Amino acid sequence: MSDAHAARRERLSEYCSASGADAALISKPANVQYLTGCAPCGAALLLTRERALLALPGELPPDDSGEHPFAAELPHLAAEPGQDPTEAAAAVAARLGVSDLVVEEHDLTVSRHRAIAEAAPGVRLGDVNLAVERLRVVKDEQELAGLRIAAEIGDQALGELLESILVGRTERHLAMELERRMVDHGADRAGYPVSVGTGSHSGRSDHRPTDRRVEEGDFLTVSLGAQYRGYSVCTTRTFVIGAAPATWQVELHRLVFDAQRAGREALAPGVLGSEPDRAAREVLRAGGYQEERPQPFGHGVGLEVREAPQLGPAEMGKLDNRVPVTVGPGVHLPGRGGVRIEDTLVVRPLEEGGPELLTITTKELLAL
Amino acid sequence: MSDAHAARRERLSEYCSASGADAALISKPANVQYLTGCAPCGAALLLTRERALLALPGELPPDDSGEHPFAAELPHLAAEPGQDPTEAAAAVAARLGVSDLVVEEHDLTVSRHRAIAEAAPGVRLGDVNLAVERLRVVKDEQELAGLRIAAEIGDQALGELLESILVGRTERHLAMELERRMVDHGADRAGYPVSVGTGSHSGRSDHRPTDRRVEEGDFLTVSLGAQYRGYSVCTTRTFVIGAAPATWQVELHRLVFDAQRAGREALAPGVLGSEPDRAAREVLRAGGYQEERPQPFGHGVGLEVREAPQLGPAEMGKLDNRVPVTVGPGVHLPGRGGVRIEDTLVVRPLEEGGPELLTITTKELLAL
């Protein structure tokens, strides 16, 4: 991966040059990881025209575990105790004669920004304007391979859950079990806290598992995603507990299923990022469901489980080839519950077969 | 808890008045929680002399689960889609005629700070100077009760682990199991990712579990802490695998045990915060172990698993009564492993029996 990381740094350097900056100081963990590969928590990257330097939050740990390949790959220095690595890097920038340094104003706190300014007197600070986030939108084959494995792990964990007895178990217990199964199948960890909502909690996008137990007749909404080598995906499925779903359950599930399909089918390079959300929402609206303050039904995934682009009504940009995104509409009826169905897909042109579905667990209304 | 939260807000208001500010805008999640009780992720609190207002990141979710008591307790407003709740709160501050607003510069990014300034034209922005963190240092009885339960949960999970077969299992698997057990015993979640280090990984304070399996003759270091109602503690123990520990293992464990006891015994109201660290380090130094860049051996715990005070060489303040802290010295020998032993204790005066030990799992060198 060393070459790929060097190429990414080269692209950032070109951006800096074009915008009149001498150097960039990258502090956001996902961005440091993108540009360097594995980096310890708290590391910062200084990128000048001639060199890359990784500032670490302390001495390198003894690497008998071989966990820190960056040590061989990039020059690095350790911050003093109590010093933020960004300050150490800024001081180096000043010594190297950097005059215009761009930093990540969307990541640095006001306090850290001030400390950087003090560590690099005479250096003008600017904003990197989300340049690394924009580089990260389109994925290379190695990144897509990581996302595919993450999706596979989530599918395995979910498949095993569906074979077990669910009635009587709490949301929290089911969520922990799914997390453990993902790790057993090789995930770094869960990409985000697993959400399990049953009964009146089903269908909510932001539900935190409670001690409510699964009951006969419940909708059960499970949202999970494994992280594999830093890359995370999202899957959400809604099932019904017991052999005989009620009519309203069958109908609501069918509606959300159709909405989600409409959203998926709208994915294509060149299409507006708001289009999949609009397509899904139109189906729900025709079925009589409309939100006053709509939350976007989808978003990009990668080193962050929620990253650019946002697939909501306000998105102005167009989708690119090889951008992995989620499509996850849902309906929640207060007091009754609801349905949410979400996939992660990679945007691909029609001539390559259209969007590539990563999360392949069935979306049918299984009665468990 | 409503009265306790109101009293906390009153103390912050007094601080603001004394420092010449009209109002405070609190954005750091742990601080919002401290001042309001339960608050949803992303909420911000505006506190003027006359009122408290909670700005939420969107519409309140339907509360048939009864999870959001703040809704009844505090006036609140929902931010517009795409608007940060801090911006919504700042706009209200401007409308109310606030002229000096203090914000959390250690929490707000440069970008969010700029958005606040734009949302509240004519309002002077200052820094709240960690006022809420300082209020949080000394705990009330309800907070201490939460910490005691968190410690009990961790002790239970650890106790169960010690009764199971360990040889052949991976660090990652053991860590996941401990996390699940803590949740089963009533934890909100793990307060921080459980660390399990075996063999050459043992004794490290920052070790992330790997796929290394526990082997006969290994040291095994486990660091865990449950979060209960938002409050987290830390425990670290080091055991040896197999019936016959080597002489170096017995000796190293004894040394760290003595160092940790010296640190614990140094805890008292009025003592310098650097004193427990110094006492523990002196024992290690006498045993021949000295770090070039010492990491602090302890820190406060509470709504954050690592909060003020820091119990390291650089700490200048004195310890107060009813401050919960960790004492956790360790020695790591690269390539061989090591020992770390950490407790959470509450600082108490001698006449009340001295420091109150919360994490009661034995610190003896158990051979498992």
XYZ file of C-alpha atoms in Angstrom:
736
model
C 0.000 0.000 0.000
C 2.991 2.323 0.321
C 2.747 3.431 -3.317
C -0.963 4.111 -3.075
C -0.434 6.269 0.010
C 2.424 8.157 -1.641
C 0.185 8.811 -4.654
C -2.557 10.169 -2.376
C -0.079 12.493 -0.684
C 1.098 13.630 -4.103
C -2.464 14.593 -5.048
C -2.856 16.570 -1.831
C 0.466 18.322 -2.488
C -0.736 19.294 -5.942
C -3.904 20.710 -4.442
C -1.868 22.720 -1.923
C 0.417 24.122 -4.610
C -2.561 25.074 -6.757
C -4.143 26.900 -3.821
C -0.947 28.767 -2.978
C 0.006 26.882 0.195
C 3.528 25.650 0.981
C 2.432 22.836 3.198
C -0.531 21.068 4.799
C -0.956 19.877 8.360
C -3.446 16.993 8.537
C -4.900 16.130 11.937
C -8.202 14.345 11.372
C -7.588 10.665 12.142
C -9.379 9.245 9.075
C -7.450 11.633 6.834
C -4.101 10.781 8.429
C -4.902 7.114 7.929
C -5.883 7.697 4.292
C -2.619 9.435 3.536
C -0.237 7.236 5.526
C -1.832 3.825 6.049
C -1.742 2.705 9.640
C -1.043 5.575 12.054
C -1.414 5.632 15.818
C -4.232 7.571 17.460
C -3.397 11.269 17.692
C -0.740 11.340 14.953
C -0.548 14.359 12.641
C 0.925 14.556 9.147
C 2.971 17.481 7.867
C 3.191 17.533 4.090
C 5.503 20.037 2.419
C 6.465 20.092 -1.263
C 9.570 18.059 -0.526
C 8.676 15.787 2.325
C 6.127 14.065 4.537
C 6.623 13.911 8.285
C 4.467 12.073 10.803
C 4.268 13.632 14.280
C 3.411 11.021 16.897
C 1.803 11.518 20.317
C 4.775 9.907 22.068
C 7.558 7.396 21.612
C 6.833 4.580 19.214
C 5.705 1.511 21.129
C 8.060 -1.440 20.864
C 6.990 -3.011 17.601
C 7.588 -6.695 18.258
C 3.986 -7.050 17.156
C 4.821 -5.512 13.779
C 1.735 -3.334 14.009
C 3.229 -0.045 12.889
C 4.470 -0.317 9.305
C 4.479 3.493 9.022
C 7.576 3.529 11.175
C 9.614 2.169 8.297
C 7.725 4.083 5.655
C 7.663 7.706 6.755
C 10.023 9.943 8.697
C 8.498 10.643 12.081
C 9.097 12.480 15.323
C 7.566 12.155 18.775
C 5.844 15.101 20.439
C 7.087 16.101 23.881
C 4.963 14.932 26.830
C 1.951 17.246 27.068
C 2.524 18.598 23.557
C -0.023 17.990 20.811
C 1.564 16.325 17.749
C 0.087 19.109 15.609
C 2.161 21.630 17.582
C 5.316 19.583 17.092
C 4.614 19.391 13.350
C 3.862 23.124 13.142
C 7.171 23.924 14.833
C 8.952 21.837 12.202
C 7.068 23.665 9.442
C 8.279 26.985 10.861
C 11.879 25.737 10.985
C 11.621 24.556 7.374
C 10.641 28.054 6.319
C 7.011 27.299 5.404
C 5.134 30.573 4.949
C 1.579 29.381 4.143
C 0.343 26.334 6.027
C -3.151 24.964 5.522
C -4.734 23.108 8.445
C -8.008 21.249 8.975
C -10.281 23.899 10.465
C -13.190 21.428 10.490
C -11.179 19.129 12.767
C -9.008 21.367 14.977
C -10.562 22.922 18.034
C -10.107 26.641 18.568
C -7.659 25.830 21.377
C -5.524 23.483 19.282
C -5.540 25.948 16.390
C -4.251 28.661 18.703
C -1.489 26.353 19.986
C -0.437 25.652 16.390
C -0.278 29.380 15.643
C 1.896 29.862 18.724
C 4.181 26.964 17.810
C 4.727 28.372 14.312
C 5.146 32.133 14.667
C 5.344 33.941 11.356
C 3.577 31.127 9.479
C 0.248 32.111 7.905
C -2.472 29.564 8.656
C -5.198 28.772 6.143
C -7.883 26.132 5.747
C -7.395 22.943 3.768
C -11.064 23.180 2.725
C -11.914 19.479 3.100
C -9.395 18.572 0.394
C -8.673 15.128 1.833
C -12.357 14.340 2.276
C -12.838 15.166 -1.397
C -9.939 12.927 -2.435
C -11.500 10.147 -0.386
C -14.896 10.135 -2.165
C -13.909 7.939 -5.141
C -12.410 4.651 -3.953
C -9.635 2.592 -5.486
C -9.866 -1.168 -5.963
C -8.091 -1.933 -2.708
C -10.564 0.197 -0.771
C -13.520 -1.420 -2.526
C -12.086 -4.845 -1.685
C -12.042 -3.854 2.007
C -15.638 -2.672 1.814
C -16.719 -5.931 0.174
C -15.192 -7.954 2.978
C -16.772 -5.689 5.607
C -20.168 -6.253 3.956
C -19.629 -10.006 3.851
C -18.827 -10.072 7.565
C -22.026 -8.195 8.400
C -24.055 -10.554 6.217
C -22.568 -13.571 8.011
C -23.341 -12.181 11.459
C -26.881 -11.287 10.461
C -27.433 -14.686 8.847
C -26.407 -16.470 12.032
C -28.707 -14.310 14.129
C -31.678 -15.182 11.947
C -31.122 -18.864 12.685
C -31.330 -18.389 16.452
C -34.261 -17.987 18.815
C -35.095 -14.293 19.175
C -38.284 -14.081 21.277
C -37.562 -13.079 24.858
C -34.092 -11.656 24.228
C -33.354 -7.980 24.818
C -32.323 -5.482 22.175
C -29.071 -4.859 24.015
C -28.211 -8.514 24.186
C -28.882 -9.060 20.497
C -26.783 -6.014 19.607
C -23.820 -7.279 21.664
C -24.094 -10.697 20.104
C -24.045 -9.254 16.589
C -21.006 -7.183 17.471
C -19.188 -10.225 18.831
C -20.080 -12.305 15.764
C -18.679 -9.632 13.466
C -15.411 -9.621 15.382
C -15.357 -13.432 15.310
C -15.702 -13.279 11.532
C -12.685 -11.000 11.253
C -13.987 -7.454 11.675
C -11.689 -4.879 13.305
C -14.789 -3.927 15.263
C -18.336 -2.756 14.615
C -18.167 0.289 12.356
C -20.858 1.915 14.514
C -22.850 0.699 17.531
C -25.219 -2.044 16.361
C -28.829 -0.878 16.559
C -31.577 -3.363 17.386
C -35.113 -1.989 17.714
C -38.120 -4.156 18.391
C -41.847 -3.405 18.638
C -42.445 0.340 18.883
C -38.677 0.958 18.500
C -38.508 -0.673 15.072
C -37.926 1.448 11.973
C -36.051 4.227 13.750
C -32.726 5.164 12.209
C -31.065 6.337 15.413
C -32.363 3.849 17.961
C -30.057 2.852 20.803
C -30.765 -0.696 22.056
C -32.733 -0.909 25.303
C -33.745 -3.707 27.656
C -36.997 -4.244 25.759
C -37.442 -7.920 24.882
C -38.446 -9.260 21.479
C -42.115 -10.315 21.476
C -44.315 -12.329 19.167
C -45.786 -10.043 16.490
C -43.019 -7.415 16.720
C -41.251 -5.791 13.874
C -37.504 -6.164 14.493
C -35.132 -3.668 12.859
C -31.411 -4.474 12.903
C -28.794 -2.020 11.685
C -25.167 -3.103 11.631
C -21.923 -2.728 9.782
C -18.517 -4.289 10.223
C -15.292 -2.338 10.014
C -12.588 -4.183 8.087
C -9.084 -2.690 7.803
C -10.598 0.669 8.632
C -13.451 0.497 6.110
C -17.105 0.310 7.225
C -20.418 -0.399 5.543
C -24.064 -0.225 6.728
C -26.900 -2.738 6.461
C -30.385 -2.382 7.903
C -33.090 -5.000 7.715
C -36.558 -5.295 9.233
C -38.112 -8.658 10.040
C -41.303 -9.730 11.739
C -41.444 -12.069 14.723
C -43.882 -14.974 14.523
C -45.498 -16.836 11.686
C -48.305 -14.427 10.820
C -47.414 -10.784 10.109
C -50.341 -8.373 10.371
C -51.662 -6.781 7.186
C -50.296 -3.337 8.101
C -46.887 -4.912 8.607
C -46.895 -6.620 5.231
C -48.063 -3.425 3.531
C -45.618 -1.115 5.262
C -42.729 -3.469 4.555
C -43.702 -3.677 0.887
C -43.852 0.118 0.626
C -40.404 0.655 2.185
C -39.025 -2.197 0.077
C -40.296 -0.467 -3.071
C -38.960 2.904 -1.931
C -35.550 1.440 -1.232
C -35.482 -0.254 -4.635
C -36.367 3.033 -6.314
C -33.484 4.679 -4.443
C -31.040 1.943 -5.454
C -32.108 2.049 -9.076
C -31.513 5.797 -9.200
C -27.787 5.344 -8.468
C -25.586 6.066 -11.491
C -22.512 8.115 -12.335
C -23.490 11.652 -13.286
C -26.790 11.561 -11.398
C -27.459 14.281 -8.800
C -26.661 13.108 -5.251
C -30.162 14.113 -4.170
C -31.810 11.850 -6.760
C -31.824 8.459 -4.918
C -33.318 10.140 -1.839
C -35.942 11.875 -3.985
C -36.851 8.646 -5.785
C -37.290 6.742 -2.510
C -39.215 9.560 -0.872
C -41.610 9.802 -3.809
C -42.651 6.185 -3.323
C -43.221 6.746 0.399
C -45.182 9.925 -0.289
C -47.421 8.104 -2.780
C -48.034 5.576 -0.001
C -49.110 8.368 2.352
C -45.923 8.934 4.356
C -44.202 12.293 4.441
C -41.721 13.698 6.961
C -41.719 17.336 7.958
C -37.960 17.526 8.421
C -36.549 14.779 6.261
C -33.263 13.211 7.324
C -31.179 12.111 4.307
C -31.796 8.490 3.362
C -28.171 7.822 2.392
C -24.528 8.811 2.649
C -21.046 7.808 1.572
C -19.062 5.179 3.496
C -15.358 4.446 3.777
C -12.833 5.214 6.504
C -15.702 6.976 8.224
C -19.005 5.193 8.454
C -20.688 8.431 7.393
C -18.709 10.527 4.943
C -19.147 12.498 1.718
C -21.309 12.511 -0.342
C -24.521 13.024 1.602
C -27.443 11.563 -0.311
C -30.156 13.907 0.913
C -32.459 16.549 -0.548
C -29.780 19.246 -0.107
C -26.968 17.485 -1.993
C -25.971 19.539 -5.040
C -23.080 17.491 -6.454
C -23.245 14.604 -8.907
C -22.388 11.005 -8.115
C -19.140 9.602 -9.454
C -18.163 6.139 -10.553
C -16.732 3.958 -7.731
C -18.365 5.871 -4.879
C -19.798 3.559 -2.205
C -23.013 4.883 -0.679
C -25.914 3.720 1.443
C -29.574 3.812 0.464
C -31.761 3.368 3.527
C -35.278 4.782 3.612
C -37.652 3.979 6.418
C -40.968 4.788 8.035
C -41.549 4.936 11.776
C -45.051 5.164 13.241
C -44.820 6.523 16.804
C -46.034 3.977 19.307
C -46.344 1.210 16.693
C -42.929 0.786 15.123
C -41.886 0.704 11.513
C -39.603 -0.498 8.768
C -36.173 0.552 7.589
C -34.196 -1.162 4.832
C -30.666 -0.066 3.999
C -27.961 -1.324 1.672
C -24.444 -0.264 0.821
C -23.776 -0.127 -2.917
C -20.992 1.088 -5.170
C -21.980 3.494 -7.931
C -21.104 1.914 -11.298
C -22.143 2.738 -14.869
C -24.798 0.656 -16.600
C -22.218 -0.821 -18.976
C -20.522 -2.354 -15.933
C -23.827 -3.753 -14.712
C -25.073 -0.741 -12.729
C -24.762 -0.290 -8.966
C -22.807 -3.045 -7.206
C -24.718 -4.344 -4.180
C -22.359 -5.113 -1.274
C -24.843 -6.063 1.450
C -26.599 -9.089 0.036
C -28.735 -10.352 2.958
C -32.304 -10.734 1.733
C -34.584 -7.716 2.012
C -37.789 -9.808 1.940
C -40.069 -9.707 4.977
C -38.832 -12.802 6.798
C -41.151 -14.110 9.507
C -38.855 -15.390 12.254
C -31.912 14.475 39.419
C -33.613 17.639 38.120
C -32.640 19.642 41.220
C -29.022 18.520 41.066
C -28.776 19.576 37.432
C -30.373 22.926 38.127
C -27.871 23.486 40.953
C -25.001 22.686 38.597
C -26.319 25.176 36.036
C -26.615 27.749 38.812
C -22.940 27.304 39.675
C -21.949 27.755 36.047
C -24.110 30.893 35.821
C -22.358 32.283 38.870
C -19.000 31.594 37.269
C -20.117 33.369 34.074
C -21.349 36.416 35.951
C -18.124 36.600 37.912
C -16.127 36.488 34.690
C -18.214 39.190 33.029
C -20.127 36.994 30.582
C -23.886 37.253 29.972
C -24.289 33.693 28.852
C -22.520 30.405 28.155
C -22.945 28.072 25.212
C -21.997 24.505 26.175
C -21.322 22.051 23.354
C -19.105 19.287 24.730
C -21.336 16.212 25.134
C -20.131 15.237 28.634
C -20.647 18.811 29.821
C -24.134 19.044 28.326
C -24.977 15.777 30.042
C -23.576 17.005 33.356
C -25.704 20.149 33.261
C -28.942 18.681 31.891
C -29.053 14.958 32.607
C -29.839 12.888 29.572
C -29.418 14.814 26.313
C -29.334 13.490 22.775
C -26.086 13.372 20.841
C -25.224 16.761 19.378
C -27.370 18.858 21.721
C -26.047 22.228 22.916
C -27.018 24.169 26.036
C -27.481 27.928 26.129
C -27.368 29.287 29.669
C -28.226 32.933 30.260
C -28.786 34.589 33.626
C -32.522 34.001 33.359
C -32.915 30.779 31.457
C -31.554 27.518 30.129
C -32.343 26.402 26.593
C -31.407 23.099 24.983
C -30.804 23.188 21.223
C -31.371 19.786 19.661
C -29.974 18.396 16.412
C -33.477 17.781 15.032
C -37.020 16.992 16.052
C -37.405 15.092 19.288
C -37.863 11.409 18.552
C -41.252 10.048 19.594
C -40.738 9.362 23.265
C -42.949 6.323 23.852
C -39.769 4.806 25.261
C -39.561 7.560 27.871
C -35.865 7.936 27.208
C -35.711 11.706 27.055
C -36.685 13.183 30.406
C -35.022 16.485 29.458
C -37.928 17.149 27.147
C -40.170 17.837 30.108
C -37.473 19.487 32.154
C -35.901 22.148 29.949
C -37.175 24.422 27.205
C -35.764 23.257 23.920
C -35.721 23.996 20.216
C -34.743 21.929 17.193
C -32.038 23.118 14.818
C -32.957 23.394 11.138
C -31.771 20.530 8.915
C -28.082 21.060 8.188
C -27.756 23.599 11.022
C -25.528 22.877 14.010
C -27.462 23.165 17.310
C -24.752 25.556 18.550
C -25.642 27.933 15.703
C -29.333 27.743 16.569
C -28.508 28.484 20.228
C -26.185 31.354 19.280
C -28.927 32.933 17.154
C -31.254 32.810 20.168
C -28.536 34.403 22.326
C -28.284 37.268 19.826
C -32.069 37.752 19.829
C -32.085 37.805 23.636
C -29.572 40.666 23.588
C -26.594 38.731 24.976
C -23.444 40.812 24.514
C -20.723 38.510 25.936
C -21.103 34.811 25.232
C -18.526 32.297 26.424
C -18.142 29.095 24.392
C -16.063 25.925 24.752
C -12.977 26.675 22.666
C -11.461 23.332 23.672
C -14.438 21.549 22.109
C -15.566 23.657 19.133
C -13.711 23.288 15.864
C -12.545 26.434 14.124
C -15.314 25.925 11.541
C -18.091 25.565 14.113
C -16.774 28.552 16.045
C -16.914 30.648 12.881
C -20.486 29.507 12.208
C -21.474 30.554 15.737
C -19.918 33.981 15.228
C -21.886 34.351 11.996
C -25.134 33.212 13.606
C -24.748 35.766 16.414
C -23.515 38.984 14.833
C -22.634 41.663 17.362
C -22.157 39.117 20.168
C -18.611 39.007 21.610
C -17.351 35.433 21.930
C -15.060 34.402 24.780
C -13.796 31.134 26.203
C -15.506 29.321 29.069
C -12.040 28.239 30.266
C -12.921 24.650 31.173
C -15.376 25.865 33.813
C -17.655 22.832 33.511
C -14.722 20.410 33.641
C -13.660 22.083 36.874
C -17.162 21.821 38.339
C -17.135 18.138 37.449
C -13.973 17.233 39.386
C -15.595 16.772 42.818
C -18.451 14.284 42.636
C -21.759 14.271 44.529
C -23.158 11.181 46.218
C -25.313 10.235 43.242
C -22.309 10.332 40.931
C -20.241 8.256 43.351
C -23.070 5.722 43.558
C -22.952 5.382 39.757
C -19.192 4.879 39.839
C -19.514 2.209 42.540
C -21.976 0.256 40.422
C -19.768 0.617 37.348
C -16.853 -0.798 39.349
C -18.966 -3.691 40.620
C -19.985 -4.606 37.081
C -16.360 -4.679 35.947
C -15.410 -6.825 38.929
C -18.170 -9.307 38.103
C -17.133 -9.598 34.458
C -13.493 -10.049 35.395
C -14.357 -12.624 38.070
C -16.291 -14.720 35.565
C -13.439 -14.576 33.072
C -11.008 -15.893 35.668
C -13.150 -18.993 36.123
C -13.031 -19.911 32.430
C -10.397 -21.615 30.305
C -8.066 -18.998 28.826
C -5.268 -20.887 27.057
C -5.750 -20.908 23.277
C -8.203 -17.997 23.135
C -7.317 -14.789 21.309
C -6.953 -11.376 22.905
C -9.732 -10.031 20.704
C -12.104 -12.791 21.661
C -11.472 -12.346 25.378
C -11.961 -8.591 25.046
C -15.304 -9.017 23.288
C -16.450 -11.506 25.891
C -15.614 -9.128 28.724
C -17.498 -6.357 26.972
C -20.552 -8.553 26.537
C -20.438 -9.685 30.161
C -20.358 -6.090 31.366
C -23.431 -5.280 29.290
C -25.136 -8.433 30.592
C -24.484 -7.222 34.134
C -26.175 -3.911 33.408
C -23.484 -1.643 31.964
C -24.553 0.980 29.424
C -21.493 -0.197 27.506
C -17.753 -0.551 28.018
C -16.402 2.827 29.149
C -13.448 2.306 26.798
C -12.419 -0.563 24.502
C -11.408 -3.499 26.699
C -7.664 -4.160 26.419
C -6.351 -7.702 26.674
C -2.610 -8.210 26.203
C -0.895 -11.542 26.510
C 2.755 -12.592 26.310
C 4.896 -9.785 24.912
C 1.825 -7.516 24.777
C 1.213 -7.692 28.529
C 1.869 -4.661 30.712
C 1.241 -2.080 27.970
C -1.224 0.649 28.843
C -2.441 1.296 25.316
C -2.544 -2.176 23.837
C -5.247 -2.956 21.292
C -6.273 -6.645 21.336
C -4.831 -8.744 18.498
C -5.331 -12.287 17.278
C -2.491 -13.542 19.495
C -3.631 -16.531 21.562
C -3.050 -16.987 25.285
C -0.194 -19.436 25.914
C 1.069 -21.343 28.916
C 3.573 -19.193 30.828
C 2.215 -15.847 29.541
C 1.539 -12.797 31.552
C -2.040 -11.680 30.796
C -2.954 -8.028 31.323
C -6.646 -7.102 31.236
C -7.838 -3.500 31.385
C -11.554 -2.826 31.482
C -14.160 -0.490 32.854
C -17.931 -0.474 32.669
C -19.953 2.631 31.983
C -23.050 2.884 34.178
C -25.522 5.742 33.676
C -22.757 7.637 31.919
C -20.076 7.088 34.592
C -16.979 4.989 33.898
C -14.177 3.490 35.975
C -10.923 1.670 35.093
C -9.460 -1.586 36.385
C -6.285 -3.260 35.193
C -4.979 -6.593 36.448
C -2.107 -8.817 35.390
C -2.243 -12.586 35.849
C 0.036 -15.414 34.848
C -1.085 -18.426 32.814
C -0.123 -21.857 34.133
C 0.720 -23.204 37.544
C 4.346 -22.100 37.809
C 5.183 -18.435 37.214
C 8.849 -17.771 36.408
C 10.958 -15.979 38.996
C 11.153 -12.788 36.892
C 7.368 -12.775 36.656
C 6.891 -13.116 40.413
C 9.463 -10.401 41.064
C 8.137 -7.968 38.475
C 4.566 -8.442 39.678
C 5.618 -7.849 43.287
C 7.417 -4.649 42.302
C 4.457 -3.202 40.391
C 2.124 -4.318 43.189
C 4.251 -2.395 45.697
C 4.435 0.637 43.422
C 0.690 0.667 42.963
C 0.141 0.385 46.715
C 2.500 3.302 47.295
C 0.496 5.326 44.779
C -2.814 4.425 46.407
C -1.553 5.234 49.881
C -0.444 8.678 48.720
C -4.035 9.671 47.904
C -5.484 12.208 50.347
C -7.290 15.542 50.233
C -4.783 18.399 50.044
C -2.014 16.269 48.550
C -0.416 17.409 45.270
C -1.912 15.619 42.262
C 1.583 14.597 41.187
C 2.267 12.821 44.488
C 0.681 9.375 43.852
C 2.522 9.135 40.533
C 5.773 10.157 42.212
C 5.334 7.629 45.016
C 4.657 4.776 42.599
C 7.475 5.783 40.277
C 9.955 5.888 43.158
C 9.278 2.247 43.959
C 9.761 1.266 40.317
C 12.960 3.306 40.107
C 14.343 1.611 43.205
C 13.599 -1.687 41.440
C 15.603 -0.573 38.428
C 12.846 0.626 36.095
C 12.767 4.144 34.773
C 10.957 5.587 31.751
C 12.464 8.304 29.626
C 9.149 9.959 28.817
C 6.843 8.973 31.634
C 3.127 8.746 30.876
C 1.004 9.716 33.907
C 0.047 6.716 36.047
C -3.417 8.053 36.874
C -6.272 10.387 36.032
C -9.752 11.399 37.110
C -12.816 9.425 35.986
C -16.478 10.333 35.661
C -18.624 11.196 32.653
C -15.408 10.863 30.681
C -13.233 7.859 31.304
C -10.232 10.187 31.380
C -10.907 13.599 32.857
C -9.427 16.115 35.291
C -7.334 15.855 37.388
C -4.379 14.264 35.640
C -2.248 12.370 38.154
C 1.109 12.781 36.460
C 4.423 14.472 37.167
C 3.179 17.756 35.649
C 0.043 18.113 37.785
C 0.263 21.255 39.918
C -3.100 21.243 41.692
C -4.057 19.554 44.948
C -6.443 16.657 45.298
C -9.875 17.318 46.766
C -12.177 15.198 48.842
C -14.628 13.058 46.795
C -12.530 13.034 43.618
C -12.445 9.600 41.941
C -9.103 8.823 40.330
C -7.156 5.900 38.935
C -3.765 4.700 40.120
C -2.223 2.379 37.544
C 1.542 2.013 37.288
C 3.106 -0.610 35.095
C 6.322 -1.886 33.587
C 6.611 -3.227 30.041
C 9.745 -5.038 28.873
C 9.864 -4.959 25.047
C 9.654 -8.452 23.625
C 8.926 -10.039 27.018
C 5.798 -8.397 28.347
C 5.108 -6.849 31.693
C 2.740 -5.961 34.490
C 0.202 -3.210 34.982
C -2.114 -2.888 37.982
C -4.741 -0.161 38.132
C -7.533 0.713 40.527
C -10.172 3.394 40.701
C -10.437 5.005 44.130
C -12.247 7.974 45.628
C -10.099 10.463 47.533
C -11.333 10.618 51.153
C -9.779 12.033 54.310
C -8.180 9.704 56.829
C -10.952 10.345 59.350
C -13.378 8.793 56.852
C -11.099 5.790 56.413
C -8.837 7.139 53.670
C -9.189 6.430 49.948
C -12.257 4.377 49.039
C -11.338 1.486 46.747
C -14.011 0.924 44.090
C -12.384 -1.836 42.018
C -12.026 -4.676 44.468
C -10.869 -7.622 42.307
C -7.734 -9.098 43.887
C -4.401 -7.651 42.821
C -2.431 -10.771 43.809
C -0.555 -12.660 41.101
C -3.150 -15.319 40.310
C -1.853 -18.311 38.362
C -4.683 -19.285 36.011
